[in-house]
PDB file of C-alpha atoms in Angstrom:
ATOM      1  CA  ASN A  27      17.570  21.368   6.094  1.00 44.00           C
ATOM      2  CA  ILE A  28      17.026  17.224   5.339  1.00 47.00           C
ATOM      3  CA  SER A  29      21.135  16.021   6.857  1.00 49.00           C
ATOM      4  CA  LEU A  30      22.338  13.136   5.176  1.00 46.00           C
ATOM      5  CA  LYS A  31      25.551  12.686   6.865  1.00 46.00           C
ATOM      6  CA  LYS A  32      24.079  13.000   9.818  1.00 50.00           C
ATOM      7  CA  TYR A  33      21.768   9.848   8.700  1.00 45.00           C
ATOM      8  CA  GLY A  34      25.177   7.469   7.623  1.00 46.00           C
ATOM      9  CA  TYR A  35      25.307   9.372   4.345  1.00 44.00           C
ATOM     10  CA  CYS A  36      27.799  11.457   2.316  1.00 44.00           C
ATOM     11  CA  VAL A  37      26.876  11.377  -1.452  1.00 44.00           C
ATOM     12  CA  THR A  38      28.602  14.013  -4.080  1.00 44.00           C
ATOM     13  CA  SER A  39      27.090  15.929  -6.717  1.00 45.00           C
ATOM     14  CA  HIS A  40      28.179  15.064 -10.068  1.00 45.00           C
ATOM     15  CA  GLY A  41      27.446  13.956 -13.183  1.00 49.00           C
ATOM     16  CA  GLY A  42      24.324  11.359 -13.209  1.00 54.00           C
ATOM     17  CA  PHE A  43      24.104  12.201 -10.120  1.00 51.00           C
ATOM     18  CA  GLN A  44      23.844  15.911 -10.373  1.00 51.00           C
ATOM     19  CA  LYS A  45      21.135  15.507 -12.845  1.00 57.00           C
ATOM     20  CA  ARG A  46      19.328  13.604 -10.509  1.00 56.00           C
ATOM     21  CA  LEU A  47      19.879  15.606  -7.450  1.00 56.00           C
ATOM     22  CA  ASN A  48      18.056  18.790  -9.475  1.00 55.00           C
ATOM     23  CA  ASP A  49      14.962  16.675 -11.298  1.00 62.00           C
ATOM     24  CA  LYS A  50      14.574  14.591  -8.051  1.00 62.00           C
ATOM     25  CA  ILE A  51      15.269  16.297  -4.707  1.00 66.00           C
ATOM     26  CA  ILE A  52      15.752  20.614  -5.781  1.00 68.00           C
ATOM     27  CA  LYS A  53      13.263  21.044  -7.387  1.00 73.00           C
ATOM     28  CA  LYS A  54      10.998  18.881  -4.667  1.00 81.00           C
ATOM     29  CA  LYS A  55      13.127  20.729  -1.659  1.00 83.00           C
ATOM     30  CA  GLU A  56      10.521  22.423   0.355  1.00 87.00           C
ATOM     31  CA  GLY A  57       8.170  19.637  -0.120  1.00 91.00           C
ATOM     32  CA  LEU A  58      10.438  17.597   0.805  1.00 90.00           C
ATOM     33  CA  ILE A  59      11.513  19.423   3.757  1.00 90.00           C
ATOM     34  CA  ASN A  60       8.266  19.206   4.750  1.00 94.00           C
ATOM     35  CA  THR A  61       7.840  15.708   4.566  1.00 95.00           C
ATOM     36  CA  PHE A  62      10.465  15.475   7.323  1.00 94.00           C
ATOM     37  CA  ARG A  63       9.702  17.322   9.621  1.00 95.00           C
ATOM     38  CA  LEU A  64       5.554  15.596   9.338  1.00 97.00           C
ATOM     39  CA  LEU A  65       7.717  12.385  10.671  1.00 98.00           C
ATOM     40  CA  CYS A  66       7.296  11.278  14.382  1.00 98.00           C
ATOM     41  CA  ASP A  67      10.178   8.803  14.992  1.00 97.00           C
ATOM     42  CA  ASP A  68      13.876   9.046  14.492  1.00 96.00           C
ATOM     43  CA  TYR A  69      12.752   5.056  11.956  1.00 97.00           C
ATOM     44  CA  SER A  70      10.746   6.485   9.791  1.00 98.00           C
ATOM     45  CA  ARG A  71      12.759   9.652   9.400  1.00 96.00           C
ATOM     46  CA  HIS A  72      15.671   6.947   8.904  1.00 95.00           C
ATOM     47  CA  ALA A  73      13.593   5.969   6.418  1.00 96.00           C
ATOM     48  CA  PHE A  74      12.982   8.186   4.222  1.00 94.00           C
ATOM     49  CA  VAL A  75      16.796   9.923   4.059  1.00 92.00           C
ATOM     50  CA  GLU A  76      17.180   6.667   2.866  1.00 93.00           C
ATOM     51  CA  LEU A  77      14.990   5.868  -0.009  1.00 93.00           C
ATOM     52  CA  LEU A  78      14.945   9.109  -1.337  1.00 89.00           C
ATOM     53  CA  THR A  79      19.314   8.210  -1.192  1.00 87.00           C
ATOM     54  CA  TYR A  80      18.155   4.887  -3.090  1.00 89.00           C
ATOM     55  CA  GLN A  81      16.115   6.849  -5.281  1.00 84.00           C
ATOM     56  CA  LEU A  82      18.712   9.073  -6.529  1.00 81.00           C
ATOM     57  CA  MET A  83      22.344   6.813  -6.839  1.00 81.00           C
ATOM     58  CA  GLY A  84      20.371   3.893  -7.786  1.00 84.00           C
ATOM     59  CA  SER A  85      20.050  -0.081  -5.874  1.00 87.00           C
ATOM     60  CA  LYS A  86      24.381  -0.753  -7.220  1.00 87.00           C
ATOM     61  CA  ARG A  87      24.747   1.698  -4.777  1.00 86.00           C
ATOM     62  CA  VAL A  88      22.766   2.141  -2.192  1.00 89.00           C
ATOM     63  CA  LYS A  89      21.746  -1.076  -0.154  1.00 93.00           C
ATOM     64  CA  LEU A  90      17.720  -0.681   1.642  1.00 95.00           C
ATOM     65  CA  TRP A  91      18.241  -1.848   6.012  1.00 95.00           C
ATOM     66  CA  THR A  92      14.865  -4.002   4.877  1.00 96.00           C
ATOM     67  CA  ASN A  93      17.642  -6.190   2.271  1.00 96.00           C
ATOM     68  CA  CYS A  94      18.584  -8.094   5.553  1.00 96.00           C
ATOM     69  CA  LYS A  95      18.826 -11.484   7.200  1.00 97.00           C
ATOM     70  CA  GLU A  96      15.023 -11.336   8.622  1.00 96.00           C
ATOM     71  CA  TYR A  97      12.887 -10.394   5.168  1.00 96.00           C
ATOM     72  CA  TRP A  98      15.465 -13.785   4.018  1.00 97.00           C
ATOM     73  CA  ASP A  99      14.088 -15.613   5.992  1.00 97.00           C
ATOM     74  CA  ALA A 100      10.211 -14.552   5.261  1.00 97.00           C
ATOM     75  CA  LYS A 101      11.332 -15.421   1.580  1.00 97.00           C
ATOM     76  CA  THR A 102      12.091 -18.404   2.236  1.00 97.00           C
ATOM     77  CA  ARG A 103       9.454 -19.514   5.303  1.00 97.00           C
ATOM     78  CA  ALA A 104       7.022 -18.653   2.407  1.00 98.00           C
ATOM     79  CA  SER A 105       8.518 -20.866  -0.008  1.00 97.00           C
ATOM     80  CA  ASN A 106       8.080 -23.799   2.491  1.00 97.00           C
ATOM     81  CA  LEU A 107       4.869 -23.577   3.076  1.00 98.00           C
ATOM     82  CA  PRO A 108       2.477 -26.452   1.867  1.00 97.00           C
ATOM     83  CA  THR A 109       0.907 -26.892  -1.776  1.00 96.00           C
ATOM     84  CA  TRP A 110      -1.058 -27.635  -4.638  1.00 93.00           C
ATOM     85  CA  GLU A 111      -1.394 -27.063  -7.525  1.00 93.00           C
ATOM     86  CA  GLU A 112      -1.630 -24.044 -10.138  1.00 93.00           C
ATOM     87  CA  ILE A 113      -3.253 -21.578 -12.358  1.00 93.00           C
ATOM     88  CA  LYS A 114      -2.660 -18.713 -14.934  1.00 89.00           C
ATOM     89  CA  PHE A 115      -3.351 -15.533 -14.015  1.00 86.00           C
ATOM     90  CA  LYS A 116      -4.651 -14.480 -17.308  1.00 76.00           C
ATOM     91  CA  THR A 117      -3.749 -11.084 -18.238  1.00 72.00           C
ATOM     92  CA  HIS A 118       0.561 -12.720 -16.416  1.00 75.00           C
ATOM     93  CA  SER A 119       2.935 -15.685 -17.710  1.00 74.00           C
ATOM     94  CA  PHE A 120       2.851 -16.490 -13.992  1.00 84.00           C
ATOM     95  CA  ASN A 121       1.123 -19.099 -11.743  1.00 92.00           C
ATOM     96  CA  LEU A 122      -0.259 -19.135  -9.117  1.00 96.00           C
ATOM     97  CA  THR A 123       0.081 -21.943  -6.123  1.00 96.00           C
ATOM     98  CA  LYS A 124      -2.518 -22.480  -3.557  1.00 98.00           C
ATOM     99  CA  THR A 125      -0.919 -22.343  -0.267  1.00 98.00           C
ATOM    100  CA  ASP A 126      -1.586 -23.242   3.319  1.00 98.00           C
ATOM    101  CA  LEU A 127      -0.837 -20.304   5.326  1.00 98.00           C
ATOM    102  CA  ASN A 128      -1.662 -22.324   8.861  1.00 98.00           C
ATOM    103  CA  PRO A 129       2.112 -22.799   9.507  1.00 98.00           C
ATOM    104  CA  ILE A 130       2.378 -18.807   9.856  1.00 98.00           C
ATOM    105  CA  GLY A 131      -0.729 -18.979  12.209  1.00 97.00           C
ATOM    106  CA  TYR A 132      -3.295 -16.829   9.882  1.00 98.00           C
ATOM    107  CA  PRO A 133      -6.049 -20.527   9.212  1.00 98.00           C
ATOM    108  CA  ILE A 134      -5.930 -18.960   5.946  1.00 98.00           C
ATOM    109  CA  THR A 135      -5.220 -21.251   1.951  1.00 98.00           C
ATOM    110  CA  ILE A 136      -5.251 -19.447  -1.268  1.00 98.00           C
ATOM    111  CA  TYR A 137      -4.057 -18.378  -4.732  1.00 97.00           C
ATOM    112  CA  THR A 138      -1.124 -16.362  -4.502  1.00 97.00           C
ATOM    113  CA  ARG A 139       2.458 -15.822  -4.965  1.00 95.00           C
ATOM    114  CA  THR A 140       5.528 -16.173  -2.763  1.00 95.00           C
ATOM    115  CA  ASN A 141       6.424 -12.880  -2.092  1.00 94.00           C
ATOM    116  CA  ALA A 142       2.900 -11.557  -1.629  1.00 95.00           C
ATOM    117  CA  ILE A 143       2.671 -14.046   0.711  1.00 97.00           C
ATOM    118  CA  THR A 144       6.600 -13.047   2.274  1.00 97.00           C
ATOM    119  CA  HIS A 145       5.109  -9.211   1.914  1.00 95.00           C
ATOM    120  CA  GLN A 146       1.397  -9.631   2.885  1.00 96.00           C
ATOM    121  CA  PHE A 147       2.026 -12.624   5.895  1.00 98.00           C
ATOM    122  CA  LEU A 148       5.262 -11.611   8.125  1.00 97.00           C
ATOM    123  CA  ILE A 149       6.987  -9.119   7.141  1.00 96.00           C
ATOM    124  CA  PRO A 150       3.489  -7.025   6.609  1.00 96.00           C
ATOM    125  CA  HIS A 151       4.214  -3.677   4.659  1.00 94.00           C
ATOM    126  CA  TYR A 152       0.442  -2.367   5.867  1.00 98.00           C
ATOM    127  CA  GLU A 153       1.813  -2.458   9.461  1.00 98.00           C
ATOM    128  CA  TYR A 154       3.913   0.720  10.904  1.00 98.00           C
ATOM    129  CA  ASP A 155       4.954  -1.376  14.808  1.00 97.00           C
ATOM    130  CA  GLN A 156       7.897   0.868  15.586  1.00 97.00           C
ATOM    131  CA  VAL A 157       5.271   2.686  17.712  1.00 97.00           C
ATOM    132  CA  ASP A 158       3.121   1.336  20.492  1.00 96.00           C
ATOM    133  CA  PRO A 159      -0.045   1.237  19.881  1.00 95.00           C
ATOM    134  CA  PRO A 160       1.189   0.163  16.635  1.00 97.00           C
ATOM    135  CA  VAL A 161      -0.909   1.156  13.502  1.00 98.00           C
ATOM    136  CA  LYS A 162      -2.186  -2.020  12.196  1.00 98.00           C
ATOM    137  CA  VAL A 163      -6.090  -3.210  11.854  1.00 98.00           C
ATOM    138  CA  SER A 164      -6.839  -4.599  15.090  1.00 98.00           C
ATOM    139  CA  ASN A 165      -9.967  -6.254  16.500  1.00 98.00           C
ATOM    140  CA  ASN A 166     -13.571  -5.413  15.878  1.00 98.00           C
ATOM    141  CA  ASP A 167     -11.712  -2.961  13.037  1.00 98.00           C
ATOM    142  CA  PHE A 168     -14.217  -1.735   9.907  1.00 98.00           C
ATOM    143  CA  VAL A 169     -11.332  -1.696   6.971  1.00 98.00           C
ATOM    144  CA  ILE A 170     -11.309  -0.239   3.146  1.00 98.00           C
ATOM    145  CA  ASP A 171      -8.870  -2.009   1.319  1.00 98.00           C
ATOM    146  CA  ALA A 172      -8.376  -0.598  -1.635  1.00 98.00           C
ATOM    147  CA  GLY A 173      -6.235  -1.904  -4.126  1.00 97.00           C
ATOM    148  CA  ALA A 174      -7.941  -5.667  -2.994  1.00 97.00           C
ATOM    149  CA  CYS A 175      -7.003  -7.555  -6.063  1.00 96.00           C
ATOM    150  CA  TRP A 176      -6.110 -11.617  -5.383  1.00 97.00           C
ATOM    151  CA  GLY A 177      -7.634 -10.790  -1.850  1.00 98.00           C
ATOM    152  CA  GLU A 178      -4.109 -11.390   1.032  1.00 98.00           C
ATOM    153  CA  THR A 179      -4.970  -8.021   2.345  1.00 98.00           C
ATOM    154  CA  SER A 180      -8.182  -8.303   2.433  1.00 98.00           C
ATOM    155  CA  LEU A 181      -8.475 -12.218   3.984  1.00 98.00           C
ATOM    156  CA  LYS A 182      -5.864 -10.751   6.196  1.00 98.00           C
ATOM    157  CA  PHE A 183      -7.303  -8.025   7.724  1.00 98.00           C
ATOM    158  CA  ALA A 184     -10.700 -10.198   8.064  1.00 98.00           C
ATOM    159  CA  HIS A 185      -8.007 -12.365  10.296  1.00 98.00           C
ATOM    160  CA  ASP A 186      -6.870  -9.382  11.896  1.00 98.00           C
ATOM    161  CA  CYS A 187     -10.625  -7.683  12.865  1.00 98.00           C
ATOM    162  CA  GLY A 188     -12.884 -10.344  14.146  1.00 98.00           C
ATOM    163  CA  SER A 189     -15.814 -12.086  13.826  1.00 97.00           C
ATOM    164  CA  GLN A 190     -16.991  -8.581  15.003  1.00 97.00           C
ATOM    165  CA  GLY A 191     -15.129  -5.896  11.895  1.00 98.00           C
ATOM    166  CA  ARG A 192     -16.496  -5.434   8.322  1.00 98.00           C
ATOM    167  CA  VAL A 193     -13.386  -5.408   5.733  1.00 98.00           C
ATOM    168  CA  TYR A 194     -14.909  -3.502   2.255  1.00 98.00           C
ATOM    169  CA  SER A 195     -12.624  -4.485  -1.158  1.00 98.00           C
ATOM    170  CA  PHE A 196     -12.072  -1.930  -3.908  1.00 98.00           C
ATOM    171  CA  GLU A 197     -11.343  -3.882  -7.383  1.00 98.00           C
ATOM    172  CA  PHE A 198     -12.956  -3.350 -10.289  1.00 96.00           C
ATOM    173  CA  GLU A 199     -10.390  -5.130 -12.950  1.00 94.00           C
ATOM    174  CA  PRO A 200     -11.642  -8.512 -13.634  1.00 94.00           C
ATOM    175  CA  ASP A 201      -8.838 -10.715 -13.856  1.00 93.00           C
ATOM    176  CA  ASN A 202      -8.120  -9.825 -10.123  1.00 95.00           C
ATOM    177  CA  LEU A 203     -11.202 -10.361  -9.431  1.00 96.00           C
ATOM    178  CA  GLU A 204     -11.633 -13.681 -10.785  1.00 95.00           C
ATOM    179  CA  ILE A 205      -8.706 -14.898  -9.173  1.00 96.00           C
ATOM    180  CA  LEU A 206     -10.151 -12.925  -5.547  1.00 98.00           C
ATOM    181  CA  ASN A 207     -14.196 -14.915  -5.708  1.00 97.00           C
ATOM    182  CA  LYS A 208     -12.137 -18.272  -5.531  1.00 97.00           C
ATOM    183  CA  ASN A 209     -10.371 -16.832  -2.524  1.00 98.00           C
ATOM    184  CA  LEU A 210     -12.644 -15.857  -1.248  1.00 98.00           C
ATOM    185  CA  LYS A 211     -14.202 -19.735  -1.227  1.00 98.00           C
ATOM    186  CA  LEU A 212     -11.578 -21.466  -0.117  1.00 98.00           C
ATOM    187  CA  ASN A 213     -11.903 -19.386   2.856  1.00 98.00           C
ATOM    188  CA  PRO A 214     -15.999 -18.569   3.995  1.00 98.00           C
ATOM    189  CA  GLU A 215     -15.284 -17.733   7.007  1.00 98.00           C
ATOM    190  CA  LEU A 216     -13.524 -14.656   6.232  1.00 98.00           C
ATOM    191  CA  ALA A 217     -14.854 -14.185   2.982  1.00 98.00           C
ATOM    192  CA  ASP A 218     -18.329 -13.433   5.267  1.00 98.00           C
ATOM    193  CA  ARG A 219     -16.571 -10.188   7.043  1.00 98.00           C
ATOM    194  CA  ILE A 220     -15.631  -9.116   4.171  1.00 98.00           C
ATOM    195  CA  SER A 221     -17.460  -6.080   1.566  1.00 98.00           C
ATOM    196  CA  ILE A 222     -16.417  -6.539  -2.442  1.00 98.00           C
ATOM    197  CA  ILE A 223     -16.854  -3.493  -4.262  1.00 98.00           C
ATOM    198  CA  LYS A 224     -16.551  -3.240  -7.472  1.00 97.00           C
ATOM    199  CA  LYS A 225     -16.139  -0.440  -8.237  1.00 97.00           C
ATOM    200  CA  ALA A 226     -12.493   2.396  -8.918  1.00 97.00           C
ATOM    201  CA  LEU A 227     -11.762   4.383  -5.132  1.00 97.00           C
ATOM    202  CA  TRP A 228     -11.865   8.389  -6.453  1.00 97.00           C
ATOM    203  CA  SER A 229     -13.336  11.514  -5.909  1.00 97.00           C
ATOM    204  CA  ASP A 230     -16.204  10.876  -6.142  1.00 97.00           C
ATOM    205  CA  SER A 231     -18.850   8.751  -7.515  1.00 97.00           C
ATOM    206  CA  ALA A 232     -19.992   9.637 -10.663  1.00 94.00           C
ATOM    207  CA  SER A 233     -16.943   9.589 -12.642  1.00 94.00           C
ATOM    208  CA  ASN A 234     -15.509   6.206 -15.386  1.00 93.00           C
ATOM    209  CA  LEU A 235     -12.344   5.929 -15.923  1.00 94.00           C
ATOM    210  CA  PHE A 236     -10.207   4.361 -18.016  1.00 91.00           C
ATOM    211  CA  PHE A 237      -7.674   0.901 -17.796  1.00 90.00           C
ATOM    212  CA  ASN A 238      -6.640  -1.984 -19.143  1.00 86.00           C
ATOM    213  CA  ASN A 239      -5.857  -4.843 -17.905  1.00 85.00           C
ATOM    214  CA  ARG A 240      -3.169  -5.318 -16.521  1.00 86.00           C
ATOM    215  CA  GLY A 241      -3.409  -7.487 -13.143  1.00 87.00           C
ATOM    216  CA  PRO A 242      -2.013  -6.034 -10.609  1.00 89.00           C
ATOM    217  CA  SER A 243      -0.725  -3.140 -12.344  1.00 89.00           C
ATOM    218  CA  THR A 244      -3.303  -2.250 -13.537  1.00 91.00           C
ATOM    219  CA  LYS A 245      -4.264   1.511 -13.214  1.00 91.00           C
ATOM    220  CA  VAL A 246      -7.142   4.148 -14.335  1.00 92.00           C
ATOM    221  CA  SER A 247      -7.683   6.837 -15.669  1.00 89.00           C
ATOM    222  CA  ASP A 248      -9.932   9.812 -16.874  1.00 83.00           C
ATOM    223  CA  ASP A 249      -8.083   9.787 -19.997  1.00 78.00           C
ATOM    224  CA  GLN A 250     -10.802   8.381 -23.000  1.00 68.00           C
ATOM    225  CA  ASP A 251      -7.890   8.564 -25.452  1.00 61.00           C
ATOM    226  CA  ASN A 252      -5.587   7.069 -22.913  1.00 57.00           C
ATOM    227  CA  GLN A 253      -6.500   3.762 -25.498  1.00 63.00           C
ATOM    228  CA  ALA A 254      -7.543   1.700 -23.280  1.00 63.00           C
ATOM    229  CA  HIS A 255     -10.068  -0.730 -23.330  1.00 76.00           C
ATOM    230  CA  GLN A 256     -12.139  -0.586 -20.697  1.00 89.00           C
ATOM    231  CA  SER A 257     -14.362   0.917 -17.841  1.00 91.00           C
ATOM    232  CA  THR A 258     -15.264   1.264 -14.422  1.00 95.00           C
ATOM    233  CA  SER A 259     -17.046   3.755 -12.844  1.00 96.00           C
ATOM    234  CA  THR A 260     -16.501   5.306  -8.956  1.00 97.00           C
ATOM    235  CA  MET A 261     -16.846   5.458  -5.500  1.00 98.00           C
ATOM    236  CA  SER A 262     -15.882   7.738  -3.287  1.00 98.00           C
ATOM    237  CA  ILE A 263     -15.645   7.228   0.646  1.00 98.00           C
ATOM    238  CA  ASP A 264     -17.504   9.444   2.260  1.00 98.00           C
ATOM    239  CA  ASP A 265     -20.631   8.347  -0.644  1.00 97.00           C
ATOM    240  CA  LEU A 266     -20.120   4.077   0.337  1.00 97.00           C
ATOM    241  CA  SER A 267     -19.350   5.630   4.839  1.00 95.00           C
ATOM    242  CA  GLN A 268     -23.075   7.032   4.822  1.00 93.00           C
ATOM    243  CA  SER A 269     -24.730   3.941   4.895  1.00 91.00           C
ATOM    244  CA  ILE A 270     -22.199   2.024   7.462  1.00 92.00           C
ATOM    245  CA  ASN A 271     -21.399   3.787  11.247  1.00 86.00           C
ATOM    246  CA  ARG A 272     -17.680   3.828  11.371  1.00 93.00           C
ATOM    247  CA  ILE A 273     -13.865   3.545   9.369  1.00 98.00           C
ATOM    248  CA  ASP A 274     -10.960   2.566  11.671  1.00 98.00           C
ATOM    249  CA  PHE A 275      -8.814   1.594   9.283  1.00 98.00           C
ATOM    250  CA  ILE A 276      -8.237   2.308   5.590  1.00 98.00           C
ATOM    251  CA  LYS A 277      -4.997   0.927   3.321  1.00 98.00           C
ATOM    252  CA  MET A 278      -4.711   2.231   0.280  1.00 98.00           C
ATOM    253  CA  ASP A 279      -2.378   1.071  -2.993  1.00 98.00           C
ATOM    254  CA  ILE A 280      -4.717   1.247  -5.999  1.00 97.00           C
ATOM    255  CA  GLU A 281      -1.364   2.537  -8.736  1.00 94.00           C
ATOM    256  CA  GLY A 282      -2.150   6.135  -9.048  1.00 94.00           C
ATOM    257  CA  ALA A 283      -4.636   6.752  -7.949  1.00 96.00           C
ATOM    258  CA  GLU A 284      -4.126   7.602  -4.292  1.00 98.00           C
ATOM    259  CA  LEU A 285      -4.441  11.467  -3.779  1.00 98.00           C
ATOM    260  CA  PRO A 286      -7.963  11.380  -5.663  1.00 97.00           C
ATOM    261  CA  ALA A 287      -8.830   9.058  -2.861  1.00 98.00           C
ATOM    262  CA  LEU A 288      -8.153  10.372  -0.398  1.00 98.00           C
ATOM    263  CA  LYS A 289      -9.912  13.813  -1.342  1.00 98.00           C
ATOM    264  CA  GLY A 290     -12.835  12.137  -1.400  1.00 98.00           C
ATOM    265  CA  ALA A 291     -12.790  10.537   1.868  1.00 98.00           C
ATOM    266  CA  GLU A 292     -12.418  13.821   3.260  1.00 98.00           C
ATOM    267  CA  LYS A 293     -15.701  14.472   4.795  1.00 97.00           C
ATOM    268  CA  THR A 294     -14.891   9.897   6.266  1.00 98.00           C
ATOM    269  CA  LEU A 295     -11.478  11.535   7.801  1.00 98.00           C
ATOM    270  CA  ARG A 296     -12.405  14.023   9.775  1.00 97.00           C
ATOM    271  CA  MET A 297     -15.690  12.077  11.747  1.00 97.00           C
ATOM    272  CA  HIS A 298     -13.649   8.793  12.233  1.00 97.00           C
ATOM    273  CA  ARG A 299      -9.408  10.318  11.985  1.00 98.00           C
ATOM    274  CA  PRO A 300      -9.291   5.830  10.943  1.00 98.00           C
ATOM    275  CA  LYS A 301      -5.829   4.752  11.133  1.00 98.00           C
ATOM    276  CA  LEU A 302      -4.235   5.452   7.622  1.00 98.00           C
ATOM    277  CA  ALA A 303      -1.762   3.031   4.659  1.00 98.00           C
ATOM    278  CA  ILE A 304      -1.056   4.599   2.890  1.00 98.00           C
ATOM    279  CA  ALA A 305       0.905   3.367  -0.738  1.00 98.00           C
ATOM    280  CA  ILE A 306       3.396   6.591  -1.632  1.00 97.00           C
ATOM    281  CA  TYR A 307       5.861   4.827  -3.800  1.00 95.00           C
ATOM    282  CA  HIS A 308       3.379   5.099  -7.595  1.00 94.00           C
ATOM    283  CA  LYS A 309       3.814   8.770  -8.481  1.00 91.00           C
ATOM    284  CA  GLU A 310       7.444  10.874  -7.120  1.00 82.00           C
ATOM    285  CA  ASP A 311       5.396  14.177  -6.759  1.00 91.00           C
ATOM    286  CA  ASP A 312       3.277  11.056  -3.815  1.00 94.00           C
ATOM    287  CA  PHE A 313       6.140  11.574  -0.799  1.00 95.00           C
ATOM    288  CA  VAL A 314       5.482  15.143  -1.104  1.00 95.00           C
ATOM    289  CA  LYS A 315       1.681  15.369  -1.983  1.00 97.00           C
ATOM    290  CA  ILE A 316      -0.156  12.662  -0.100  1.00 98.00           C
ATOM    291  CA  PRO A 317       1.678  14.175   3.398  1.00 98.00           C
ATOM    292  CA  GLN A 318       0.906  17.749   2.668  1.00 97.00           C
ATOM    293  CA  TYR A 319      -2.688  16.496   2.151  1.00 98.00           C
ATOM    294  CA  ILE A 320      -2.994  14.313   4.983  1.00 98.00           C
ATOM    295  CA  ASP A 321      -1.414  17.266   7.407  1.00 98.00           C
ATOM    296  CA  SER A 322      -3.385  20.008   5.677  1.00 98.00           C
ATOM    297  CA  LEU A 323      -7.040  18.587   7.185  1.00 98.00           C
ATOM    298  CA  ASN A 324      -5.503  19.533  10.775  1.00 98.00           C
ATOM    299  CA  LEU A 325      -6.560  16.170  12.238  1.00 97.00           C
ATOM    300  CA  ASN A 326      -3.911  15.810  14.824  1.00 97.00           C
ATOM    301  CA  TYR A 327      -2.609  12.296  13.092  1.00 98.00           C
ATOM    302  CA  SER A 328       0.378  11.328  13.945  1.00 98.00           C
ATOM    303  CA  PHE A 329       3.016  10.226  10.683  1.00 98.00           C
ATOM    304  CA  TYR A 330       5.467   7.698  10.098  1.00 98.00           C
ATOM    305  CA  ILE A 331       7.156   6.265   7.627  1.00 98.00           C
ATOM    306  CA  ASP A 332       7.786   2.041   6.414  1.00 98.00           C
ATOM    307  CA  HIS A 333       8.880   0.334   3.169  1.00 97.00           C
ATOM    308  CA  GLY A 334       8.047  -2.749   2.456  1.00 93.00           C
ATOM    309  CA  THR A 335      10.827  -4.625  -0.370  1.00 95.00           C
ATOM    310  CA  ILE A 336      14.635  -4.954  -1.007  1.00 95.00           C
ATOM    311  CA  HIS A 337      13.751  -3.252  -3.879  1.00 93.00           C
ATOM    312  CA  LYS A 338      11.706   0.684  -5.435  1.00 91.00           C
ATOM    313  CA  GLU A 339       8.222   0.283  -4.188  1.00 91.00           C
ATOM    314  CA  GLU A 340       5.598  -0.282  -0.946  1.00 95.00           C
ATOM    315  CA  THR A 341       6.786   2.746   0.504  1.00 97.00           C
ATOM    316  CA  VAL A 342       3.859   3.232   2.276  1.00 98.00           C
ATOM    317  CA  PHE A 343       3.013   6.945   4.189  1.00 98.00           C
ATOM    318  CA  PHE A 344       1.162   5.284   7.929  1.00 98.00           C
ATOM    319  CA  ALA A 345      -1.310   8.356  10.206  1.00 98.00           C
ATOM    320  CA  ARG A 346      -2.727   7.366  13.274  1.00 98.00           C
ATOM    321  CA  PRO A 347      -5.138   9.402  16.231  1.00 97.00           C
ATOM    322  CA  ASN A 348      -3.713  11.232  18.898  1.00 96.00           C
TER     323      ASN A 348
END
């Protein structure tokens, strides 16, 4: 069983905590234990238990291990980078600042926010560096960036994969695409390595999904009665991979559509066995269902978990072929 005491936590079951324990843990006990058993190192196991404890007890009682000097130093470095003009992002009431990333080792100029620089470039949460070799984009890799948003990850992946690599970036939300295209124009050399696919990643390439414009938080639904104002067509990774020689790395952060998208990648996963970085924080069941599905394919992967913020968002499940 998962032992909180072993990982440094002593909890009592009373009041509201007992209800949260019943709702979040006991009902999914076997699935959570299975995920825990899949993890291949102590860092991941500790992270898993700490994240569950954080979900149960909240930020007032649990301070995540990510809330450390390294994290705050990175945020300071990001906020001190050279900047120019700002542009307003239509969907949300905030501005994006044109920022030079050369001082932190990336020949990239980009419209973005300080948090994105921290989490994508300084403490990149789609990389797992607790093992050797790390789970990350490498030179010459062919990469799928599912949930490209404004292009931070796509440009970073294009830099990391080098001139012989390739990035296939999925993004369909119109306001995100507008910023993404601006950022590609600012970085023409890297943009030559990036192909934008203006579709929602899904289990098939024949569906029509519905959504409201919510910028980085845009979610798709196959329910036409959800009062969504727009729709988008879909594509599966398996259909995309028919025209690509190989897939070496898949990143997914697509607001709860990760499991359908993975089911539409089964042939690709079996054929190419790419490295995986899959967000598992959008739905409560993702801590169970996403690891369970990938493991069920019996692809001889090693599994890890890491977390990229001091809040509940940005938990990523990593898989590396053995």
